[in-house]
C-alpha cells in the first residue's frame, strides 16, 4: 500500500510547501481495488500507515 500511495504521489501529485498532495481523492474501496484486496483490509492498512506516520514520510521523501 505504501508503494501504491508513493506512486500516486509521484505520478499525480502536486508539489506544495511541506510535501506533495495527491490530487486524486480515491476512496478506500478504490484503493482496495487498485491493490486487489478487500476494503476492510485496505482500511486496516491505511490505519497502520497513519499510526506510523508513513504518509508524512512519503511527503518528505518526495
Tab-separated table of C-alpha atoms in Angstrom:
chain	number	residue	atom	x	y	z
A	1	UNK	CA	0.000	0.000	0.000
A	2	UNK	CA	2.795	2.428	0.821
A	3	UNK	CA	4.312	1.805	-2.599
A	4	UNK	CA	0.970	2.490	-4.298
A	5	UNK	CA	0.484	5.755	-2.377
A	6	UNK	CA	4.040	6.775	-3.255
A	7	UNK	CA	3.350	6.032	-6.930
A	8	UNK	CA	0.119	8.059	-6.823
A	9	UNK	CA	2.019	10.968	-5.275
A	10	UNK	CA	4.786	10.701	-7.855
A	11	UNK	CA	2.503	10.329	-10.876
A	12	UNK	CA	-0.470	12.510	-9.937
A	13	UNK	CA	0.823	14.621	-7.072
A	14	UNK	CA	1.145	18.352	-6.832
A	15	UNK	CA	4.189	19.698	-5.023
A	16	UNK	CA	3.279	22.000	-2.179
A	17	UNK	CA	5.113	23.516	0.729
A	18	UNK	CA	5.996	20.666	3.049
A	19	UNK	CA	5.251	17.822	0.673
A	20	UNK	CA	3.179	16.503	-2.178
A	21	UNK	CA	-0.602	16.413	-2.322
A	22	UNK	CA	-2.176	13.510	-4.179
A	23	UNK	CA	-4.627	15.293	-6.464
A	24	UNK	CA	-6.825	12.251	-6.862
A	25	UNK	CA	-9.025	11.541	-3.882
A	26	UNK	CA	-9.524	7.786	-4.055
A	27	UNK	CA	-11.905	6.141	-1.638
A	28	UNK	CA	-10.807	3.215	0.486
A	29	UNK	CA	-12.796	0.989	-1.869
A	30	UNK	CA	-10.916	2.374	-4.888
A	31	UNK	CA	-7.566	1.876	-3.138
A	32	UNK	CA	-8.572	-1.688	-2.275
A	33	UNK	CA	-9.446	-2.297	-5.934
A	34	UNK	CA	-6.041	-0.910	-7.012
A	35	UNK	CA	-4.348	-3.316	-4.612
A	36	UNK	CA	-6.585	-6.291	-5.373
A	37	UNK	CA	-7.711	-6.611	-1.767
A	38	UNK	CA	-10.861	-6.188	0.284
A	39	UNK	CA	-11.990	-2.772	1.505
A	40	UNK	CA	-11.666	-3.864	5.130
A	41	UNK	CA	-8.058	-4.918	4.593
A	42	UNK	CA	-7.209	-1.652	2.860
A	43	UNK	CA	-8.832	0.299	5.687
A	44	UNK	CA	-6.732	-1.520	8.291
A	45	UNK	CA	-3.573	-0.962	6.254
A	46	UNK	CA	-4.296	2.763	5.941
A	47	UNK	CA	-4.828	2.980	9.680
A	48	UNK	CA	-1.440	1.364	10.301
A	49	UNK	CA	0.229	3.777	7.873
A	50	UNK	CA	-1.296	6.768	9.596
A	51	UNK	CA	-0.343	5.463	13.022
A	52	UNK	CA	3.259	5.103	11.939
A	53	UNK	CA	3.372	8.455	10.148
A	54	UNK	CA	4.363	6.814	6.893
A	55	UNK	CA	2.158	9.159	4.931
A	56	UNK	CA	4.136	12.117	6.334
A	57	UNK	CA	7.417	10.405	5.493
A	58	UNK	CA	6.270	9.870	1.903
A	59	UNK	CA	5.599	13.604	1.565
A	60	UNK	CA	9.055	14.417	2.943
A	61	UNK	CA	10.823	11.963	0.640
A	62	UNK	CA	9.174	13.389	-2.433
